[in-house]
Amino acid sequence: MIHTSGYNPKKRVWLLLVLAGILLLGMQPAWAGNPLKTVFKGAKKVSAPRKFSSQQLERILANRAQISRQKFPPLSAQQRLRVYDTDLPVKSILRWDVSRGPQVSYEKLPFWRKLSEQGKYNYFLAANNRASKRAVAMRLRAVENIQKNVKELWNKRQTIPAELPEQTLLRAIKPQDRYILIGEEHDTPEVQDFLIRFLKTYQAKYSGRKIVLLTEFLPAGKDKTYIVQEKRSMDPAYGNFFVWAQAHGINIKGVEPRYVFFQNAFAAADPVFKTEEATQDLWILPESMRLRNTFWVEQIQKWREQYPDAVFILYAGAEHVAYNAPFSVADMLPAESTFVAHVFGPRGPGENPGYDFLDEIGGLQYPFCKQRILSWDSPALRRIAGFDMRLIVKGTQSNK
């Protein structure tokens, strides 16, 4: 505490100089807030602004791509079983083409356009290696939380009345919930069938409320009407659902970056990454998921300005919206007005009965996978499970 009694101007000046010196010593380098910090982590810090030449940037990025992979923490055999192959750092990306890659998300970086194709490739690798480290840590923490609470999750699950699943979901969603996130397992027609029934039920209860349907399955932009019709011929289950929604007054907005959505038009040349067993889609890597989910939330915020009173329903893959998934959209939205529902179709004979880590950890002792509907009164248990409600639904031919 500084006392003001016995005021002495010389002492005051001396004291101010000392305080200024302390502040200067505590300051981070001038580039510490720059996006380059993420790829220069571990580099020697400087106390004054420094500009890097294009050649220096290229060398630093190549080094960071290699070092960030080498420094990825080793996993035990048990930990390795609890993460996905896609969570891990990648050795290489095949058919890399930055013109159809994450250039939109990275163009805001002041140095991006100065980089060569190889430099951009190395930047993405280094960024993904760090995202992989974070994703694995999040994944292991989520699994640990389920393991610690699996008995309570089983014992405190709600008793669900015998009613139609769309009515159960509607009853669980609070009137003040402005963001309803529907996570699915892709290519399951029963899900789209259920969503039509749910939206009918929701519209009947909240007839005066505007619904904005945002979705991973359409690109951000203005040409969605044409694309919806094209999707109807290429992917009838999704296409028919969107046509139905348009016909029933639901405003549809695509949120997927166009460089991701339109990759299907160039399937033979899509960038993929190589794992030990196979090549997989580039856009499910941790850094890709982080970029995509961040872009989605930016779209949601943009449309929220235009529709301040509407309910937003985001329809996407479950991994994008689960509370316990890395870089989840749910974590970037207001918790007090967000509801996450996972909707899956039934498993066929001989198929793995599990849907997520909750089923895997519960096993035969706590058979969550056999529960038609899962939910809890406790918000904390819902967060641990990853969703507010999970429904296993069947299709019907009654939707018109």
Tab-separated table of C-alpha atoms in Angstrom:
chain	number	residue	atom	x	y	z
A	1	MET	CA	0.000	0.000	0.000
A	2	ILE	CA	1.371	3.492	-0.890
A	3	HIS	CA	0.893	6.105	1.820
A	4	THR	CA	0.306	9.733	0.761
A	5	SER	CA	1.267	11.353	4.092
A	6	GLY	CA	4.583	13.215	4.111
A	7	TYR	CA	4.401	13.969	0.356
A	8	ASN	CA	7.839	14.212	-1.345
A	9	PRO	CA	7.948	15.025	-5.136
A	10	LYS	CA	11.359	13.383	-5.681
A	11	LYS	CA	10.235	10.173	-4.026
A	12	ARG	CA	7.063	10.191	-6.114
A	13	VAL	CA	9.037	10.523	-9.381
A	14	TRP	CA	11.415	7.750	-8.303
A	15	LEU	CA	8.494	5.508	-7.404
A	16	LEU	CA	6.790	6.088	-10.756
A	17	LEU	CA	10.004	5.188	-12.583
A	18	VAL	CA	10.305	1.956	-10.611
A	19	LEU	CA	6.692	1.035	-11.349
A	20	ALA	CA	7.173	1.773	-15.044
A	21	GLY	CA	10.236	-0.421	-15.116
A	22	ILE	CA	8.330	-3.287	-13.512
A	23	LEU	CA	5.552	-2.965	-16.069
A	24	LEU	CA	8.001	-2.941	-18.956
A	25	LEU	CA	9.785	-6.016	-17.653
A	26	GLY	CA	6.479	-7.804	-17.301
A	27	MET	CA	5.322	-7.018	-20.804
A	28	GLN	CA	5.285	-9.804	-23.377
A	29	PRO	CA	7.093	-9.415	-26.668
A	30	ALA	CA	5.418	-7.167	-29.192
A	31	TRP	CA	4.416	-10.145	-31.320
A	32	ALA	CA	3.018	-12.181	-28.408
A	33	GLY	CA	-0.576	-11.354	-29.352
A	34	ASN	CA	0.071	-12.056	-33.019
A	35	PRO	CA	-1.357	-15.234	-34.615
A	36	LEU	CA	2.234	-16.297	-35.230
A	37	LYS	CA	2.526	-16.943	-31.498
A	38	THR	CA	0.790	-20.270	-31.992
A	39	VAL	CA	3.420	-21.497	-34.399
A	40	PHE	CA	6.373	-19.814	-32.712
A	41	LYS	CA	5.654	-21.228	-29.266
A	42	GLY	CA	8.947	-22.232	-27.745
A	43	ALA	CA	10.977	-19.885	-29.934
A	44	LYS	CA	13.360	-17.424	-28.294
A	45	LYS	CA	11.443	-14.388	-27.085
A	46	VAL	CA	12.511	-10.889	-28.051
A	47	SER	CA	11.905	-7.644	-26.198
A	48	ALA	CA	11.285	-5.512	-29.275
A	49	PRO	CA	9.171	-5.836	-32.432
A	50	ARG	CA	10.757	-8.031	-35.060
A	51	LYS	CA	9.827	-8.529	-38.682
A	52	PHE	CA	10.476	-11.852	-40.357
A	53	SER	CA	11.356	-12.187	-44.008
A	54	SER	CA	9.442	-14.643	-46.160
A	55	GLN	CA	12.440	-16.989	-46.123
A	56	GLN	CA	12.642	-16.850	-42.320
A	57	LEU	CA	8.926	-17.563	-42.014
A	58	GLU	CA	9.221	-20.560	-44.312
A	59	ARG	CA	12.094	-22.022	-42.278
A	60	ILE	CA	10.366	-21.407	-38.945
A	61	LEU	CA	7.126	-23.014	-40.120
A	62	ALA	CA	8.911	-26.065	-41.506
A	63	ASN	CA	10.684	-26.446	-38.172
A	64	ARG	CA	7.504	-25.986	-36.152
A	65	ALA	CA	5.613	-28.559	-38.240
A	66	GLN	CA	8.277	-31.126	-37.396
A	67	ILE	CA	8.880	-30.200	-33.760
A	68	SER	CA	5.197	-29.900	-32.841
A	69	ARG	CA	4.652	-33.469	-33.983
A	70	GLN	CA	7.718	-34.768	-32.170
A	71	LYS	CA	6.623	-33.089	-28.945
A	72	PHE	CA	3.176	-34.661	-28.979
A	73	PRO	CA	2.919	-36.425	-25.589
A	74	PRO	CA	3.094	-40.234	-25.709
A	75	LEU	CA	-0.111	-42.108	-24.914
A	76	SER	CA	-0.438	-45.285	-22.894
A	77	ALA	CA	-2.129	-48.286	-24.468
A	78	GLN	CA	-5.258	-47.550	-22.419
A	79	GLN	CA	-5.302	-43.893	-23.421
A	80	ARG	CA	-4.855	-44.826	-27.051
A	81	LEU	CA	-8.103	-46.807	-26.873
A	82	ARG	CA	-9.939	-43.722	-25.598
A	83	VAL	CA	-9.127	-41.358	-28.462
A	84	TYR	CA	-9.926	-41.430	-32.160
A	85	ASP	CA	-7.350	-41.879	-34.912
A	86	THR	CA	-8.399	-38.484	-36.205
A	87	ASP	CA	-7.373	-36.856	-32.899
A	88	LEU	CA	-3.709	-37.693	-33.426
A	89	PRO	CA	-1.097	-35.660	-35.332
A	90	VAL	CA	-0.818	-36.546	-38.996
A	91	LYS	CA	2.260	-37.565	-40.925
A	92	SER	CA	1.162	-36.112	-44.226
A	93	ILE	CA	-1.713	-34.661	-46.197
A	94	LEU	CA	-2.217	-36.098	-49.653
A	95	ARG	CA	-3.334	-33.998	-52.595
A	96	TRP	CA	-2.945	-30.795	-50.568
A	97	ASP	CA	-4.345	-27.852	-52.490
A	98	VAL	CA	-4.608	-24.650	-50.511
A	99	SER	CA	-7.035	-23.192	-53.067
A	100	ARG	CA	-9.574	-25.714	-51.751
A	101	GLY	CA	-8.278	-25.646	-48.204
A	102	PRO	CA	-8.645	-23.408	-45.140
A	103	GLN	CA	-7.486	-20.240	-46.868
A	104	VAL	CA	-10.657	-18.379	-45.915
A	105	SER	CA	-9.987	-18.858	-42.210
A	106	TYR	CA	-6.283	-18.074	-42.448
A	107	GLU	CA	-6.353	-15.129	-44.852
A	108	LYS	CA	-6.832	-12.763	-41.924
A	109	LEU	CA	-3.298	-13.639	-40.783
A	110	PRO	CA	-1.000	-10.788	-41.866
A	111	PHE	CA	1.684	-13.119	-43.214
A	112	TRP	CA	-0.534	-15.706	-44.933
A	113	ARG	CA	-0.341	-14.374	-48.474
A	114	LYS	CA	3.436	-14.142	-48.246
A	115	LEU	CA	3.776	-17.887	-47.748
A	116	SER	CA	4.486	-20.412	-50.443
A	117	GLU	CA	2.242	-23.428	-50.913
A	118	GLN	CA	4.700	-25.423	-48.789
A	119	GLY	CA	4.711	-22.733	-46.113
A	120	LYS	CA	0.910	-22.815	-45.887
A	121	TYR	CA	1.037	-26.594	-45.717
A	122	ASN	CA	3.531	-26.428	-42.837
A	123	TYR	CA	1.478	-23.793	-41.027
A	124	PHE	CA	-1.573	-26.049	-41.138
A	125	LEU	CA	0.409	-29.087	-39.967
A	126	ALA	CA	1.885	-27.186	-37.011
A	127	ALA	CA	-1.520	-25.722	-36.100
A	128	ASN	CA	-3.132	-29.147	-36.350
A	129	ASN	CA	-0.471	-30.785	-34.196
A	130	ARG	CA	-1.204	-28.293	-31.440
A	131	ALA	CA	-4.952	-28.713	-31.933
A	132	SER	CA	-4.414	-32.481	-31.713
A	133	LYS	CA	-2.707	-32.094	-28.358
A	134	ARG	CA	-5.641	-30.074	-27.054
A	135	ALA	CA	-8.218	-32.439	-28.575
A	136	VAL	CA	-6.620	-35.514	-26.986
A	137	ALA	CA	-6.486	-33.796	-23.596
A	138	MET	CA	-10.172	-32.854	-23.891
A	139	ARG	CA	-11.096	-36.351	-25.011
A	140	LEU	CA	-9.255	-38.055	-22.158
A	141	ARG	CA	-10.752	-35.631	-19.649
A	142	ALA	CA	-14.249	-36.360	-20.987
A	143	VAL	CA	-13.666	-40.112	-20.718
A	144	GLU	CA	-12.288	-39.747	-17.200
A	145	ASN	CA	-15.353	-37.754	-16.138
A	146	ILE	CA	-17.672	-40.440	-17.484
A	147	GLN	CA	-15.674	-43.187	-15.768
A	148	LYS	CA	-15.792	-41.371	-12.424
A	149	ASN	CA	-19.534	-40.760	-12.670
A	150	VAL	CA	-20.784	-43.778	-14.624
A	151	LYS	CA	-22.696	-45.266	-11.681
A	152	GLU	CA	-24.387	-41.957	-10.902
A	153	LEU	CA	-25.165	-41.415	-14.582
A	154	TRP	CA	-26.921	-44.779	-14.618
A	155	ASN	CA	-28.738	-44.464	-11.293
A	156	LYS	CA	-29.921	-40.892	-11.834
A	157	ARG	CA	-31.122	-41.169	-15.413
A	158	GLN	CA	-34.650	-39.896	-15.863
A	159	THR	CA	-37.670	-42.132	-16.096
A	160	ILE	CA	-39.211	-41.201	-19.442
A	161	PRO	CA	-42.988	-41.457	-19.942
A	162	ALA	CA	-44.283	-43.717	-22.685
A	163	GLU	CA	-44.887	-41.087	-25.347
A	164	LEU	CA	-43.695	-40.218	-28.832
A	165	PRO	CA	-39.998	-39.231	-28.808
A	166	GLU	CA	-40.694	-35.886	-30.481
A	167	GLN	CA	-43.071	-35.038	-27.626
A	168	THR	CA	-40.448	-36.068	-25.070
A	169	LEU	CA	-37.859	-33.823	-26.696
A	170	LEU	CA	-40.277	-30.912	-26.921
A	171	ARG	CA	-41.162	-31.265	-23.245
A	172	ALA	CA	-37.461	-31.237	-22.264
A	173	ILE	CA	-36.652	-28.059	-24.189
A	174	LYS	CA	-37.319	-24.941	-22.126
A	175	PRO	CA	-39.277	-22.042	-23.691
A	176	GLN	CA	-36.239	-19.799	-23.166
A	177	ASP	CA	-33.888	-22.100	-25.084
A	178	ARG	CA	-32.841	-20.079	-28.141
A	179	TYR	CA	-30.237	-22.518	-29.480
A	180	ILE	CA	-31.342	-26.112	-30.046
A	181	LEU	CA	-28.416	-28.175	-31.296
A	182	ILE	CA	-29.391	-31.451	-32.976
A	183	GLY	CA	-26.438	-33.810	-33.374
A	184	GLU	CA	-26.778	-36.880	-35.577
A	185	GLU	CA	-24.881	-39.848	-36.904
A	186	HIS	CA	-24.549	-39.127	-40.625
A	187	ASP	CA	-26.496	-40.958	-43.322
A	188	THR	CA	-29.276	-42.196	-41.050
A	189	PRO	CA	-32.654	-41.548	-42.755
A	190	GLU	CA	-34.548	-42.210	-39.514
A	191	VAL	CA	-33.067	-38.992	-38.142
A	192	GLN	CA	-34.454	-36.749	-40.890
A	193	ASP	CA	-37.774	-38.519	-40.559
A	194	PHE	CA	-37.807	-37.783	-36.835
A	195	LEU	CA	-36.802	-34.154	-37.329
A	196	ILE	CA	-39.833	-33.535	-39.529
A	197	ARG	CA	-42.074	-34.895	-36.787
A	198	PHE	CA	-40.270	-32.838	-34.142
A	199	LEU	CA	-40.472	-29.601	-36.121
A	200	LYS	CA	-44.201	-30.160	-36.701
A	201	THR	CA	-44.639	-30.579	-32.953
A	202	TYR	CA	-42.492	-27.537	-32.145
A	203	GLN	CA	-44.363	-25.326	-34.623
A	204	ALA	CA	-47.693	-26.436	-33.179
A	205	LYS	CA	-46.639	-25.454	-29.654
A	206	TYR	CA	-44.861	-22.213	-30.583
A	207	SER	CA	-46.931	-21.096	-33.552
A	208	GLY	CA	-45.827	-17.475	-33.322
A	209	ARG	CA	-42.113	-18.168	-33.043
A	210	LYS	CA	-39.785	-17.848	-36.014
A	211	ILE	CA	-37.498	-20.845	-36.602
A	212	VAL	CA	-34.119	-20.497	-38.285
A	213	LEU	CA	-32.667	-23.866	-39.261
A	214	LEU	CA	-28.891	-23.711	-39.587
A	215	THR	CA	-27.085	-26.717	-40.931
A	216	GLU	CA	-23.752	-28.320	-41.719
A	217	PHE	CA	-25.316	-29.919	-44.787
A	218	LEU	CA	-25.624	-26.701	-46.808
A	219	PRO	CA	-22.938	-24.124	-47.580
A	220	ALA	CA	-22.842	-20.613	-46.224
A	221	GLY	CA	-23.982	-18.292	-48.990
A	222	LYS	CA	-26.994	-17.275	-51.048
A	223	ASP	CA	-27.451	-20.158	-53.478
A	224	LYS	CA	-29.055	-22.662	-51.128
A	225	THR	CA	-32.326	-23.034	-53.112
A	226	TYR	CA	-30.494	-24.477	-56.096
A	227	ILE	CA	-28.313	-26.618	-53.825
A	228	VAL	CA	-31.328	-27.939	-51.893
A	229	GLN	CA	-32.842	-29.154	-55.155
A	230	GLU	CA	-29.521	-30.714	-56.192
A	231	LYS	CA	-29.192	-32.363	-52.797
A	232	ARG	CA	-32.658	-33.835	-53.197
A	233	SER	CA	-31.498	-35.805	-56.232
A	234	MET	CA	-28.052	-36.698	-54.866
A	235	ASP	CA	-29.017	-37.351	-51.249
A	236	PRO	CA	-32.797	-37.791	-51.011
A	237	ALA	CA	-33.118	-38.152	-47.229
A	238	TYR	CA	-31.408	-34.824	-46.512
A	239	GLY	CA	-32.796	-33.105	-49.605
A	240	ASN	CA	-36.393	-34.070	-48.881
A	241	PHE	CA	-36.034	-32.850	-45.304
A	242	PHE	CA	-34.837	-29.410	-46.399
A	243	VAL	CA	-37.542	-29.162	-49.077
A	244	TRP	CA	-40.145	-29.989	-46.424
A	245	ALA	CA	-38.708	-27.358	-44.066
A	246	GLN	CA	-38.788	-24.679	-46.780
A	247	ALA	CA	-42.381	-25.551	-47.636
A	248	HIS	CA	-43.393	-25.155	-43.991
A	249	GLY	CA	-42.029	-21.673	-43.443
A	250	ILE	CA	-38.737	-22.580	-41.821
A	251	ASN	CA	-35.869	-20.299	-42.766
A	252	ILE	CA	-32.833	-22.408	-43.758
A	253	LYS	CA	-29.252	-21.155	-43.514
A	254	GLY	CA	-26.152	-23.114	-44.453
A	255	VAL	CA	-23.162	-22.630	-42.159
A	256	GLU	CA	-20.502	-24.871	-43.706
A	257	PRO	CA	-17.497	-23.111	-45.278
A	258	ARG	CA	-17.813	-23.410	-49.019
A	259	TYR	CA	-14.338	-24.882	-49.433
A	260	VAL	CA	-15.521	-27.806	-47.265
A	261	PHE	CA	-18.990	-28.246	-48.714
A	262	PHE	CA	-18.013	-28.230	-52.362
A	263	GLN	CA	-15.236	-30.773	-51.941
A	264	ASN	CA	-17.693	-33.444	-53.051
A	265	ALA	CA	-17.616	-31.948	-56.534
A	266	PHE	CA	-13.927	-32.803	-56.716
A	267	ALA	CA	-13.966	-36.081	-54.817
A	268	ALA	CA	-11.132	-37.636	-56.814
A	269	ALA	CA	-8.798	-34.812	-55.811
A	270	ASP	CA	-9.997	-34.084	-52.272
A	271	PRO	CA	-7.229	-33.411	-49.763
A	272	VAL	CA	-7.038	-36.267	-47.291
A	273	PHE	CA	-4.713	-37.216	-44.465
A	274	LYS	CA	-3.057	-40.565	-43.996
A	275	THR	CA	-3.368	-42.664	-40.864
A	276	GLU	CA	-1.799	-46.024	-40.135
A	277	GLU	CA	-4.795	-47.797	-41.621
A	278	ALA	CA	-6.311	-45.565	-44.268
A	279	THR	CA	-6.709	-42.111	-45.719
A	280	GLN	CA	-9.456	-39.919	-44.308
A	281	ASP	CA	-11.192	-36.632	-45.008
A	282	LEU	CA	-9.047	-33.606	-44.182
A	283	TRP	CA	-11.977	-31.729	-42.673
A	284	ILE	CA	-12.351	-33.965	-39.601
A	285	LEU	CA	-8.862	-33.231	-38.276
A	286	PRO	CA	-8.814	-31.312	-34.947
A	287	GLU	CA	-7.663	-28.051	-36.550
A	288	SER	CA	-10.236	-28.456	-39.317
A	289	MET	CA	-13.002	-29.051	-36.781
A	290	ARG	CA	-11.863	-26.032	-34.782
A	291	LEU	CA	-11.890	-23.843	-37.894
A	292	ARG	CA	-15.246	-25.151	-39.073
A	293	ASN	CA	-16.978	-24.830	-35.696
A	294	THR	CA	-15.610	-21.321	-35.205
A	295	PHE	CA	-16.864	-20.355	-38.661
A	296	TRP	CA	-20.280	-21.827	-37.853
A	297	VAL	CA	-20.563	-19.739	-34.696
A	298	GLU	CA	-19.612	-16.637	-36.676
A	299	GLN	CA	-22.492	-17.420	-39.049
A	300	ILE	CA	-24.844	-17.969	-36.111
A	301	GLN	CA	-23.857	-14.606	-34.620
A	302	LYS	CA	-24.398	-12.906	-37.966
A	303	TRP	CA	-27.879	-14.328	-38.358
A	304	ARG	CA	-28.718	-13.604	-34.718
A	305	GLU	CA	-28.335	-9.896	-35.471
A	306	GLN	CA	-30.936	-10.249	-38.212
A	307	TYR	CA	-33.298	-12.522	-36.244
A	308	PRO	CA	-32.926	-11.481	-32.580
A	309	ASP	CA	-36.115	-13.206	-31.394
A	310	ALA	CA	-35.971	-16.431	-33.415
A	311	VAL	CA	-35.138	-19.875	-32.125
A	312	PHE	CA	-32.049	-21.235	-33.863
A	313	ILE	CA	-31.917	-24.973	-34.558
A	314	LEU	CA	-28.474	-26.162	-35.613
A	315	TYR	CA	-28.533	-29.541	-37.358
A	316	ALA	CA	-25.121	-31.193	-37.707
A	317	GLY	CA	-23.000	-34.164	-36.760
A	318	ALA	CA	-22.990	-35.032	-33.062
A	319	GLU	CA	-19.230	-34.489	-32.775
A	320	HIS	CA	-19.700	-30.795	-33.587
A	321	VAL	CA	-22.220	-30.091	-30.834
A	322	ALA	CA	-21.537	-32.467	-27.924
A	323	TYR	CA	-20.680	-30.699	-24.690
A	324	ASN	CA	-17.659	-32.944	-24.140
A	325	ALA	CA	-16.286	-32.876	-27.705
A	326	PRO	CA	-13.167	-30.861	-28.562
A	327	PHE	CA	-13.885	-27.327	-29.828
A	328	SER	CA	-17.633	-27.872	-29.464
A	329	VAL	CA	-20.095	-25.351	-30.870
A	330	ALA	CA	-22.118	-25.731	-27.661
A	331	ASP	CA	-19.246	-24.307	-25.620
A	332	MET	CA	-19.267	-21.146	-27.759
A	333	LEU	CA	-22.963	-20.402	-27.201
A	334	PRO	CA	-24.736	-19.096	-24.060
A	335	ALA	CA	-25.110	-22.035	-21.682
A	336	GLU	CA	-28.338	-20.728	-20.172
A	337	SER	CA	-30.192	-20.832	-23.502
A	338	THR	CA	-28.588	-23.808	-25.270
A	339	PHE	CA	-29.993	-27.346	-25.480
A	340	VAL	CA	-28.083	-30.250	-27.030
A	341	ALA	CA	-29.966	-33.295	-28.331
A	342	HIS	CA	-28.308	-36.301	-29.951
A	343	VAL	CA	-30.562	-38.226	-32.314
A	344	PHE	CA	-29.494	-41.625	-33.654
A	345	GLY	CA	-31.135	-44.408	-35.614
A	346	PRO	CA	-31.519	-47.990	-34.365
A	347	ARG	CA	-28.657	-50.468	-34.669
A	348	GLY	CA	-29.083	-53.444	-36.962
A	349	PRO	CA	-28.207	-57.079	-36.172
A	350	GLY	CA	-24.473	-57.567	-35.782
A	351	GLU	CA	-23.733	-53.838	-35.572
A	352	ASN	CA	-21.861	-52.272	-32.661
A	353	PRO	CA	-24.671	-51.279	-30.274
A	354	GLY	CA	-22.755	-48.293	-28.868
A	355	TYR	CA	-23.118	-44.674	-29.956
A	356	ASP	CA	-20.497	-42.847	-27.883
A	357	PHE	CA	-18.056	-43.185	-24.984
A	358	LEU	CA	-20.961	-43.363	-22.526
A	359	ASP	CA	-21.994	-46.701	-24.053
A	360	GLU	CA	-18.435	-47.978	-24.280
A	361	ILE	CA	-17.665	-47.234	-20.643
A	362	GLY	CA	-21.058	-48.350	-19.359
A	363	GLY	CA	-20.752	-51.721	-21.087
A	364	LEU	CA	-22.965	-54.573	-19.930
A	365	GLN	CA	-23.071	-53.338	-16.337
A	366	TYR	CA	-24.642	-50.023	-17.272
A	367	PRO	CA	-26.288	-50.604	-20.682
A	368	PHE	CA	-26.950	-47.006	-21.726
A	369	CYS	CA	-27.103	-48.127	-25.346
A	370	LYS	CA	-30.339	-50.000	-24.669
A	371	GLN	CA	-32.124	-46.882	-23.396
A	372	ARG	CA	-34.528	-45.477	-25.957
A	373	ILE	CA	-34.175	-42.008	-24.418
A	374	LEU	CA	-31.504	-40.756	-22.012
A	375	SER	CA	-31.518	-37.592	-19.937
A	376	TRP	CA	-30.862	-36.316	-16.416
A	377	ASP	CA	-32.254	-33.617	-14.123
A	378	SER	CA	-28.721	-32.560	-13.200
A	379	PRO	CA	-27.082	-30.072	-15.626
A	380	ALA	CA	-23.681	-31.328	-14.425
A	381	LEU	CA	-24.464	-34.929	-15.425
A	382	ARG	CA	-25.744	-33.754	-18.800
A	383	ARG	CA	-22.448	-31.963	-19.419
A	384	ILE	CA	-20.491	-35.061	-18.468
A	385	ALA	CA	-22.574	-37.254	-20.788
A	386	GLY	CA	-22.191	-34.689	-23.586
A	387	PHE	CA	-25.865	-33.929	-24.224
A	388	ASP	CA	-29.091	-32.851	-22.545
A	389	MET	CA	-31.018	-35.690	-24.190
A	390	ARG	CA	-30.213	-38.637	-26.441
A	391	LEU	CA	-32.909	-40.327	-28.502
A	392	ILE	CA	-32.829	-43.562	-30.515
A	393	VAL	CA	-35.536	-43.111	-33.131
A	394	LYS	CA	-37.270	-45.153	-35.781
A	395	GLY	CA	-38.579	-44.004	-39.126
A	396	THR	CA	-42.161	-43.700	-40.270
A	397	GLN	CA	-43.856	-43.231	-43.609
A	398	SER	CA	-46.465	-40.832	-42.238
A	399	ASN	CA	-44.599	-37.565	-42.839
A	400	LYS	CA	-46.115	-35.432	-45.578
